[in-house]
């Protein structure tokens, strides 16, 4: 049966199950006696094991099975949950994630997991993890039991018939030397020797995998032969580069009984899990409104997985449609034909609805990114000897998938920064009258056409003087300029390339790489990042991102005979000002806008636009803002608001100042889209 058609579904579902396991393990650490959490983890692990075995990924299934045994021990109160035990389980989950990634990249999902399997076995036997590290370093799992094979009905029949004909069955474990160069050749010689003395019934890994050297140093073969175990042992040991051989007589009846007992145990565990689940569902159903569970199960099934490439193609086609829609609207206005006008208006309404649906299809909850952080925060806090509680708020907030793909790394940097530089060690927090456990809040919410992501910590805050001192030392600001900077501007200096306040370099921070990458990544997505801090109380990093990157609302303006588009998200308002209301200060033309001094930026001069018409006594100004800073962009006239498709300028025009892209207007003209951020800078 060809399994390749199910591979994509297997990978997606495996990632979901691993995510659930990760989340529930973190919950289990907080409430170790809650067996409902253990059952939840057990169910995900069990499903993952079944899927892996069906798809033929034996290593994945075996490791999950071993993890399942430990969870079963916890569930039956034979094993007590501790952070050390969970460290080993997390290590197993890491291996499982690496295997899934290997499969997703076209690999075979194989990985050396002997050490973690042995640790899980020791935990299952009731040994404490403190003893494990030393024990695993000195021992390797060499018992033949750990290599026992699984047999199907066909193999049992063959072994049974061979026994009746006077043959003996053996399970033989062969270990090659670590420095063996041609593993496949040695395997071939072992098989040839065994075929001379009997017949090979089964091997683990399979013959194909052994031929392709897809195994570590060990393999197991099941053989029927009329020779004794000693003769088989001596014959195999004659093959060079073989370190160890175990020949174990094989009793078919005994093995069948063991298999049946194991299968019965597994089934009992499954039934128990199903009973617990049924009870939980019943409790949930009783506590919630009638039919809520039924409604929920009905709604969860109505989803379909679509390859993102198809959505990208759909988006591109729709963008072309938006351009033609603008063209039709313009033609309709020029012809002034009532029926054409009505049809175009209706088409515009329908295409607006279609646009919303397509954009919503591309929207993904930020939860998909946030989910990996609790585990990272736990690990980092343990490494640094700190106590940190991560609160996630608004994980259901949705963002365009292209933004989701890029936002992960900046958030990792900001969280590591908050835990390393922000949150203090428990003794320091106690001394300053704070609770030992620091809190980091990761919050996402919608506001207008933007999504805001905030990372807030209740740590030490930013030391203003230290930042300023370092910035002057590194030549980021001069001493003269430093005196005029506001607190907010000083905090923003930490985003400068190469800036770091760490006194010593560690694996976590201190190299001056990180926050400058955060800033450039977020600005490349059309967003902004700001920081606010209070020394001794904590800091807030705030990221503002556009909801979608490809179709944006703009204000079209005219400068002489050229048209430009200014994104509505940056605009506060438009104004028409008399020339005498413009003042000069510090070689800069400014206006008084609602009690604030706003500098003017003459776009005609910046873009070197040739003058065709004479200037009038009134000036049209678009007031734009980036963070706290404001500016007035001087244009000749306003054309109106329009939705346009943002197209990049391509590789030839990558470094054009203050232009973020271009769009095609209804009359076929190209209008450049102005990047307000770089103008305000």
XYZ file of C-alpha atoms in Angstrom:
681
model
C 0.000 0.000 0.000
C 1.399 3.386 -1.013
C 1.637 5.558 2.104
C 3.212 8.607 0.414
C -0.215 10.159 -0.247
C -0.829 10.272 3.531
C 2.625 11.639 4.404
C 1.629 15.314 4.471
C -1.355 14.630 6.751
C 0.863 12.445 8.984
C 3.460 15.243 9.351
C 0.833 17.932 10.103
C -1.026 15.776 12.629
C 2.216 14.615 14.293
C 3.260 18.244 14.809
C -0.135 18.974 16.383
C 0.173 15.977 18.750
C 3.727 16.958 19.757
C 2.534 20.509 20.420
C -0.244 19.163 22.659
C 2.267 16.926 24.498
C 4.618 19.895 25.040
C 1.825 22.132 26.377
C 0.341 19.459 28.642
C 3.775 18.492 30.066
C 4.258 22.126 31.136
C 0.813 22.017 32.786
C 1.711 18.710 34.462
C 4.818 20.294 35.986
C 2.592 22.904 37.657
C -0.021 20.361 38.879
C 1.732 16.948 39.110
C -1.239 15.213 40.751
C -3.741 16.059 37.977
C -4.299 12.730 36.197
C -6.564 14.252 33.511
C -3.461 16.009 32.105
C -1.527 12.705 32.105
C -4.405 11.041 30.247
C -4.396 13.863 27.677
C -0.632 13.408 27.085
C -1.073 9.622 26.968
C -3.796 9.900 24.316
C -1.654 12.140 22.080
C 1.387 9.853 22.501
C -0.735 6.775 21.798
C -2.200 8.270 18.608
C 1.272 9.353 17.481
C 2.615 5.839 18.094
C -0.194 4.257 16.089
C 0.225 6.695 13.186
C 4.023 6.186 13.119
C 3.723 2.408 13.126
C 1.131 2.531 10.323
C 3.392 4.746 8.228
C 6.329 2.394 8.846
C 8.448 4.752 10.995
C 9.493 2.126 13.547
C 12.053 4.261 15.455
C 9.423 6.925 16.012
C 6.848 4.354 17.164
C 9.354 2.628 19.513
C 10.452 5.830 21.236
C 6.820 6.958 21.644
C 5.980 3.515 23.059
C 8.738 3.878 25.658
C 7.481 7.342 26.568
C 3.975 5.889 26.854
C 5.238 3.332 29.414
C 6.555 6.127 31.653
C 3.245 8.022 31.323
C 1.411 4.813 32.202
C 3.560 4.507 35.340
C 2.632 8.082 36.300
C -1.029 7.374 35.591
C -1.015 4.273 37.797
C 0.807 6.197 40.579
C 3.930 3.992 40.273
C 6.053 6.995 39.241
C 5.982 10.410 40.952
C 6.248 13.436 38.652
C 9.362 15.569 39.214
C 11.062 18.239 37.072
C 13.985 15.829 36.533
C 11.699 13.106 35.135
C 9.972 15.676 32.912
C 13.409 16.795 31.647
C 13.938 13.260 30.283
C 10.421 13.170 28.777
C 11.042 16.602 27.169
C 14.314 15.214 25.790
C 12.330 12.363 24.198
C 9.872 14.895 22.733
C 12.843 16.821 21.269
C 13.987 13.618 19.543
C 10.465 12.995 18.250
C 10.312 16.553 16.850
C 13.693 16.075 15.155
C 12.468 12.796 13.614
C 9.299 14.465 12.292
C 11.400 17.322 10.846
C 13.670 14.733 9.190
C 10.626 13.021 7.629
C 9.200 16.398 6.512
C 12.508 17.171 4.763
C 12.373 13.882 2.853
C 14.497 11.843 5.295
C 13.752 8.462 6.861
C 13.107 9.750 10.398
C 15.940 7.643 11.868
C 17.856 8.906 14.893
C 20.124 7.524 17.602
C 17.837 7.510 20.646
C 19.451 4.685 22.655
C 20.424 6.955 25.528
C 17.012 8.551 26.022
C 15.251 5.160 25.607
C 17.505 3.705 28.313
C 16.745 6.677 30.587
C 12.997 6.210 30.047
C 13.349 2.485 30.828
C 15.182 3.272 34.051
C 12.475 5.754 35.068
C 9.884 3.072 34.273
C 11.795 0.694 36.607
C 11.547 3.301 39.352
C 15.131 4.592 39.363
C 15.663 8.289 40.093
C 16.850 10.500 37.199
C 19.723 11.789 39.376
C 21.372 8.352 39.033
C 20.525 8.112 35.335
C 23.139 10.404 33.815
C 26.053 8.486 35.319
C 24.500 5.110 34.582
C 23.690 5.901 30.947
C 27.195 7.202 30.398
C 28.749 3.908 31.482
C 26.209 1.432 30.134
C 24.671 0.818 26.767
C 21.494 -1.206 26.384
C 22.877 -4.601 25.452
C 20.140 -6.906 26.633
C 18.596 -8.938 23.872
C 15.173 -8.084 25.258
C 15.568 -4.488 24.124
C 16.029 -5.767 20.583
C 13.218 -8.309 20.546
C 11.314 -8.363 17.283
C 7.592 -8.246 16.609
C 6.129 -11.101 14.574
C 3.053 -11.453 12.404
C 0.832 -14.506 11.947
C 2.767 -15.566 8.813
C 6.151 -15.597 10.606
C 4.699 -17.543 13.545
C 3.368 -20.214 11.139
C 6.762 -20.560 9.433
C 8.545 -20.850 12.818
C 5.958 -23.378 14.052
C 6.325 -25.561 10.912
C 10.137 -25.384 11.120
C 9.959 -26.567 14.744
C 7.761 -29.512 13.736
C 10.368 -30.465 11.086
C 13.137 -30.595 13.707
C 14.623 -27.078 13.259
C 15.520 -24.808 16.207
C 14.685 -21.079 16.131
C 17.104 -18.403 17.379
C 17.025 -14.641 17.780
C 20.535 -13.362 17.080
C 21.720 -9.844 17.995
C 24.829 -8.762 16.099
C 26.833 -5.670 17.027
C 29.411 -4.269 14.583
C 32.513 -2.416 15.760
C 32.180 1.384 15.965
C 34.997 1.841 13.442
C 33.409 -0.550 10.900
C 33.708 1.088 7.451
C 31.559 -1.109 5.205
C 28.572 -1.971 7.354
C 26.464 -3.301 4.456
C 29.291 -5.670 3.415
C 29.558 -7.089 6.954
C 25.777 -7.564 7.114
C 25.912 -9.430 3.767
C 28.668 -11.728 5.128
C 26.622 -12.444 8.294
C 23.531 -13.284 6.217
C 25.613 -15.527 3.911
C 27.041 -17.389 6.925
C 23.554 -17.842 8.424
C 22.078 -19.042 5.117
C 24.834 -21.707 4.954
C 23.747 -23.020 8.368
C 19.998 -22.464 8.191
C 17.476 -19.913 6.957
C 16.845 -16.240 7.917
C 13.136 -15.656 8.664
C 13.136 -11.981 9.679
C 15.498 -9.099 10.399
C 15.182 -5.813 12.282
C 15.852 -3.331 10.694
C 14.571 -4.746 7.381
C 16.986 -6.208 4.783
C 16.512 -3.130 2.532
C 17.471 -0.778 5.369
C 20.484 -2.921 6.268
C 21.642 -2.843 2.631
C 21.357 0.950 2.601
C 23.218 1.136 5.955
C 20.202 2.783 7.594
C 21.007 1.456 11.085
C 23.490 2.229 13.874
C 25.866 -0.639 14.783
C 23.364 -3.334 15.782
C 20.727 -5.497 14.108
C 18.661 -8.575 15.033
C 17.944 -11.612 12.843
C 15.593 -14.533 13.468
C 17.013 -17.818 12.109
C 15.845 -21.440 11.902
C 18.670 -23.976 11.844
C 19.559 -27.560 12.844
C 22.878 -26.279 14.251
C 23.450 -25.416 17.930
C 23.622 -21.869 19.339
C 27.402 -22.276 19.915
C 28.028 -23.225 16.276
C 26.046 -20.225 15.028
C 27.913 -17.940 17.447
C 31.340 -19.167 16.333
C 30.468 -18.937 12.625
C 29.263 -15.293 12.889
C 32.256 -14.269 15.035
C 34.531 -15.386 12.173
C 33.274 -12.389 10.171
C 35.697 -9.529 10.798
C 34.725 -6.181 12.408
C 32.059 -7.838 14.575
C 32.239 -6.835 18.219
C 29.497 -8.848 19.886
C 26.988 -11.632 19.094
C 24.079 -12.815 21.291
C 22.307 -16.019 20.238
C 19.052 -16.585 22.177
C 16.914 -19.731 21.648
C 13.419 -18.773 20.561
C 10.278 -20.500 21.893
C 7.329 -19.838 19.578
C 4.597 -20.773 22.092
C 6.179 -18.721 24.877
C 6.563 -15.648 22.628
C 2.951 -15.941 21.429
C 1.764 -15.905 25.044
C 3.950 -12.850 25.857
C 2.686 -11.000 22.775
C -0.921 -11.815 23.648
C -0.401 -10.597 27.235
C 1.202 -7.351 25.998
C -1.606 -6.832 23.471
C -4.198 -7.395 26.232
C -2.397 -4.892 28.482
C -2.267 -2.321 25.699
C -5.959 -2.842 24.974
C -6.810 -2.492 28.666
C -4.820 0.744 28.824
C -6.608 1.994 25.729
C -10.027 1.115 27.168
C -9.106 2.784 30.449
C -8.051 5.936 28.572
C -11.299 5.813 26.563
C -13.333 5.440 29.798
C -11.536 8.401 31.402
C -12.089 10.432 28.235
C -15.782 9.499 28.209
C -16.077 10.558 31.859
C -14.332 13.867 31.145
C -16.572 14.508 28.152
C -19.618 13.709 30.274
C -18.438 16.142 32.988
C -17.794 18.828 30.370
C -21.183 18.181 28.825
C -22.952 18.318 32.205
C -21.213 21.531 33.200
C -21.774 23.325 29.899
C -24.960 24.068 27.996
C -26.822 21.102 26.437
C -25.566 19.992 23.028
C -22.401 22.125 23.408
C -20.175 19.052 23.029
C -22.151 17.884 20.008
C -21.893 21.328 18.431
C -18.163 21.422 19.130
C -17.484 17.992 17.602
C -19.547 18.941 14.562
C -17.620 22.175 14.082
C -14.153 20.671 14.543
C -14.611 18.213 11.698
C -15.529 20.876 9.155
C -11.981 21.854 8.247
C -9.849 21.167 5.210
C -6.070 21.372 4.813
C -5.006 23.499 1.836
C -1.437 23.889 0.634
C -0.352 27.512 1.219
C 1.023 27.694 -2.355
C -2.540 27.378 -3.682
C -3.649 30.254 -1.469
C -0.702 32.327 -2.720
C -1.758 31.670 -6.342
C -5.354 32.590 -5.457
C -4.106 35.787 -3.809
C -1.993 36.731 -6.854
C -4.941 36.189 -9.212
C -7.157 38.272 -6.965
C -4.563 41.070 -6.878
C -4.759 41.221 -10.683
C -8.543 41.400 -10.332
C -8.215 44.375 -7.922
C -6.143 46.244 -10.542
C -8.784 45.573 -13.223
C -11.550 46.543 -10.792
C -9.925 49.965 -10.385
C -9.638 50.286 -14.173
C -13.328 49.385 -14.681
C -14.412 51.893 -12.021
C -12.485 54.633 -13.810
C -13.902 53.737 -17.269
C -17.415 53.626 -15.763
C -16.962 57.135 -14.307
C -15.644 58.495 -17.623
C -18.477 56.984 -19.753
C -21.157 57.838 -17.173
C -23.373 54.979 -18.414
C -25.988 54.179 -15.694
C -26.223 50.382 -16.333
C -22.453 49.988 -16.616
C -22.099 52.069 -13.455
C -24.559 49.837 -11.567
C -22.882 46.593 -12.750
C -19.392 47.840 -11.833
C -20.602 48.937 -8.398
C -22.111 45.498 -7.790
C -18.905 43.815 -8.997
C -16.884 46.048 -6.642
C -19.047 45.012 -3.673
C -18.745 41.306 -4.506
C -14.995 41.527 -5.072
C -14.622 43.365 -1.705
C -16.387 40.459 0.024
C -14.233 38.007 -1.920
C -11.138 39.948 -0.852
C -12.145 39.676 2.824
C -12.699 35.922 2.510
C -9.336 35.344 0.785
C -7.495 37.459 3.349
C -9.251 35.617 6.196
C -8.270 32.262 4.654
C -4.652 33.341 4.888
C -5.064 34.424 8.503
C -3.479 32.170 11.113
C -3.806 32.588 14.910
C -0.537 33.822 16.496
C -1.054 30.828 18.784
C 0.914 28.759 16.234
C 3.989 30.875 17.056
C 3.255 31.453 20.755
C 2.856 27.721 21.439
C 6.575 27.009 21.281
C 7.517 29.660 23.854
C 6.393 28.151 27.225
C 8.803 25.245 26.742
C 11.648 27.609 25.734
C 10.999 29.893 28.730
C 11.034 26.895 31.113
C 14.359 25.674 29.697
C 15.967 29.134 29.792
C 14.761 29.859 33.342
C 16.251 26.539 34.539
C 19.578 27.323 32.822
C 19.749 30.792 34.430
C 18.504 29.663 37.855
C 15.497 31.998 37.698
C 11.799 31.491 38.351
C 9.675 32.757 35.461
C 5.958 32.539 34.794
C 4.955 33.155 31.158
C 1.420 34.520 30.688
C 0.013 34.357 27.163
C -2.929 36.657 26.385
C -4.817 36.874 23.065
C -3.236 33.830 21.376
C -6.346 33.595 19.147
C -5.482 36.954 17.476
C -5.012 36.346 13.745
C -2.200 37.502 11.448
C -1.375 36.978 7.794
C 0.597 33.753 7.292
C 3.513 35.555 5.624
C 3.908 37.661 8.771
C 3.508 34.604 11.037
C 6.442 32.900 9.258
C 8.738 35.855 9.953
C 7.653 36.913 13.440
C 8.905 33.836 15.357
C 12.623 34.738 15.545
C 12.131 38.369 16.667
C 9.833 37.180 19.467
C 12.392 34.552 20.553
C 15.043 37.312 20.818
C 12.725 39.582 22.823
C 11.684 36.800 25.226
C 15.289 35.697 25.795
C 16.175 39.340 26.379
C 13.348 39.736 28.925
C 14.400 36.620 30.862
C 18.161 37.225 30.689
C 18.366 41.026 31.152
C 14.938 41.791 32.619
C 13.925 39.191 35.215
C 16.257 39.101 38.231
C 17.381 36.012 40.180
C 15.099 34.935 43.091
C 17.456 36.329 45.816
C 17.690 39.760 44.097
C 13.886 39.867 43.678
C 13.401 38.947 47.363
C 15.806 41.705 48.432
C 13.846 44.309 46.442
C 10.512 43.163 47.889
C 9.244 41.399 44.767
C 7.869 37.838 44.567
C 10.590 35.274 43.739
C 8.838 34.307 40.505
C 9.106 36.884 37.731
C 6.255 37.318 35.238
C 6.641 37.756 31.496
C 3.405 38.647 29.646
C 3.109 37.911 25.944
C 0.044 39.714 24.646
C -1.486 40.038 21.158
C -4.496 42.165 20.151
C -6.091 43.858 17.132
C -6.389 47.599 16.849
C -7.698 49.098 13.602
C -5.785 47.718 10.645
C -2.929 46.495 12.849
C -1.980 43.719 15.215
C -0.028 44.633 18.342
C 2.215 42.145 20.130
C 3.560 43.204 23.531
C 6.207 41.544 25.698
C 6.051 42.886 29.232
C 8.205 41.829 32.181
C 8.227 42.857 35.842
C 12.026 42.717 36.036
C 14.761 45.251 36.620
C 13.817 47.544 33.726
C 16.390 49.332 31.579
C 19.201 51.225 33.308
C 19.055 54.575 31.469
C 22.544 55.733 32.449
C 24.190 52.395 31.617
C 22.589 52.366 28.140
C 23.680 55.954 27.498
C 27.235 55.259 28.713
C 27.576 52.181 26.470
C 26.072 54.041 23.486
C 28.607 56.891 23.875
C 31.493 54.374 24.302
C 30.502 52.580 21.109
C 30.098 55.845 19.202
C 26.370 55.292 18.565
C 25.622 58.812 19.853
C 27.865 61.775 20.594
C 28.102 63.330 24.076
C 26.529 66.570 22.807
C 23.494 64.795 21.305
C 23.155 62.512 24.321
C 22.200 65.454 26.561
C 19.114 66.267 24.448
C 17.718 62.706 24.256
C 14.442 61.811 25.994
C 14.187 58.598 28.078
C 12.248 56.893 25.260
C 14.964 57.810 22.725
C 17.669 56.445 25.047
C 15.798 53.140 25.413
C 15.528 52.945 21.602
C 19.374 52.917 21.450
C 19.359 49.248 22.495
C 18.156 48.472 18.942
C 21.402 49.841 17.446
C 23.590 47.218 15.650
C 26.301 45.772 17.921
C 24.790 47.273 21.085
C 24.831 45.158 24.257
C 24.686 45.969 27.980
C 25.799 42.465 29.025
C 29.000 42.578 31.089
C 30.080 39.137 29.924
C 29.322 37.134 26.802
C 27.303 33.935 27.323
C 25.420 31.460 25.142
C 22.282 33.490 25.746
C 23.363 37.070 25.161
C 26.120 39.633 25.124
C 27.261 39.551 21.514
C 25.282 42.616 20.493
C 23.296 40.607 17.963
C 19.587 40.285 18.472
C 17.634 43.471 19.026
C 18.957 45.108 15.826
C 17.810 41.970 13.951
C 14.417 42.256 15.664
C 14.063 45.869 14.523
C 15.118 45.249 10.904
C 12.906 42.122 10.572
C 9.830 43.891 11.908
C 10.422 46.980 9.759
C 10.838 44.759 6.682
C 7.288 43.514 7.428
C 6.009 47.094 7.441
C 5.801 47.181 11.235
C 7.420 49.119 14.080
C 8.892 48.166 17.451
C 9.029 50.497 20.469
C 10.252 50.071 24.036
C 9.150 51.650 27.290
C 10.720 50.960 30.657
C 10.747 51.957 34.294
C 13.888 51.090 36.207
C 13.158 48.570 38.957
C 9.622 47.866 37.674
C 10.118 46.289 34.231
C 9.911 46.939 30.489
C 7.370 46.703 27.659
C 8.411 45.968 24.078
C 5.561 46.735 21.686
C 5.453 45.461 18.089
C 2.952 46.914 15.615
C 2.308 44.852 12.455
C 0.018 45.295 9.433
C -2.837 42.800 9.180
C -1.963 41.913 5.592
C 0.939 42.750 3.363
C -0.346 42.585 -0.183
C -3.535 44.685 -0.445
C -3.401 48.000 1.431
C -5.579 51.088 1.746
C -3.793 54.252 0.613
C -4.385 57.939 0.087
C -3.467 58.836 -3.510
C -1.770 62.234 -3.811
C -0.419 64.242 -6.711
C 2.949 66.031 -6.731
C 3.287 68.083 -9.927
C 2.318 65.515 -12.594
C 3.299 62.384 -10.644
C 1.035 60.249 -8.457
C 2.107 58.734 -5.134
C 0.327 56.531 -2.575
C 0.629 57.054 1.209
C -0.537 54.072 3.387
C -3.606 55.046 5.425
C -2.193 53.187 8.455
C 0.491 55.905 8.842
C -1.808 58.914 8.312
C -3.298 60.885 11.220
C -5.118 63.454 9.058
C -4.832 65.778 6.080
C -4.755 69.578 6.199
C -4.579 72.598 3.879
C -2.335 75.320 5.288
C -1.570 78.896 4.267
C 2.046 79.589 3.383
C 2.322 82.273 6.061
C 1.538 79.627 8.735
C 4.860 77.889 7.997
C 7.686 78.821 10.417
C 11.436 78.328 10.227
C 13.336 76.831 13.149
C 16.831 75.234 13.205
C 16.989 75.291 9.369
C 13.743 73.327 9.262
C 10.281 74.407 8.075
C 7.622 73.513 10.659
C 3.923 74.070 11.356
C 1.935 74.342 14.576
C -0.416 71.334 14.444
C -2.884 71.210 17.362
C -0.307 72.696 19.744
C 2.552 70.452 18.531
C 5.482 71.528 16.380
C 5.493 69.249 13.315
C 8.393 69.380 10.811
C 7.452 69.568 7.107
C 8.905 67.201 4.505
C 8.687 68.513 0.922
C 8.270 65.353 -1.174
C 8.927 67.335 -4.368
C 12.496 67.980 -3.193
C 13.098 64.483 -1.786
C 11.993 62.722 -4.982
C 13.477 65.476 -7.218
C 10.241 65.948 -9.165
C 10.523 68.436 -12.078
C 8.345 71.549 -11.553
C 5.677 72.016 -14.221
C 2.963 74.155 -12.566
C 3.378 77.271 -10.446
C 3.005 76.989 -6.675
C -0.141 78.345 -4.995
C -0.518 80.238 -1.730
C -2.024 77.170 0.026
C -0.085 73.981 0.839
C -1.667 70.497 1.090
C -0.140 68.525 3.988
C -0.547 64.863 5.028
C 0.249 64.463 8.748
C 1.871 61.034 9.348
C 3.139 59.365 12.501
C 5.655 56.661 13.436
C 5.573 55.858 17.136
C 5.879 59.186 18.971
C 7.350 61.102 16.006
C 5.220 63.063 13.540
C 5.864 64.781 10.220
C 3.872 66.715 7.609
C 4.329 65.489 4.017
C 3.810 68.421 1.620
C 1.979 67.456 -1.619
C 0.223 69.426 -4.379
C -3.227 67.845 -4.109
C -5.191 64.892 -2.702
C -6.816 62.474 -5.194
C -8.650 60.173 -2.767
C -8.629 56.891 -0.887
C -8.190 53.615 -2.758
C -7.313 49.971 -2.120
C -4.212 49.030 -4.069
C -2.003 46.005 -4.576
C 1.485 46.414 -3.157
C 4.052 45.153 -5.677
C 7.777 45.046 -4.930
C 10.141 47.027 -7.159
C 12.168 43.893 -7.922
C 15.873 43.170 -7.501
C 17.078 46.120 -9.599
C 15.545 48.753 -7.325
C 16.115 47.371 -3.852
C 17.629 50.445 -2.197
C 15.338 53.271 -3.364
C 14.991 55.741 -0.475
C 11.512 56.131 1.097
C 9.717 53.958 -1.492
C 8.349 50.626 -0.276
C 6.837 49.440 -3.554
C 4.573 50.363 -6.440
C 1.014 49.812 -7.587
C -0.829 49.906 -10.912
C -3.756 52.348 -10.933
C -7.036 52.046 -12.812
C -5.782 54.061 -15.800
C -2.705 51.830 -16.121
C -0.337 54.379 -14.529
C 2.189 53.271 -11.933
C 2.062 55.038 -8.557
C 4.942 54.656 -6.087
C 4.044 53.795 -2.494
C 5.778 56.026 0.055
C 7.488 54.487 3.096
C 6.611 56.987 5.841
C 8.890 55.294 8.406
C 12.113 56.141 6.566
C 10.903 59.719 5.850
C 10.194 60.351 9.540
C 13.588 58.909 10.485
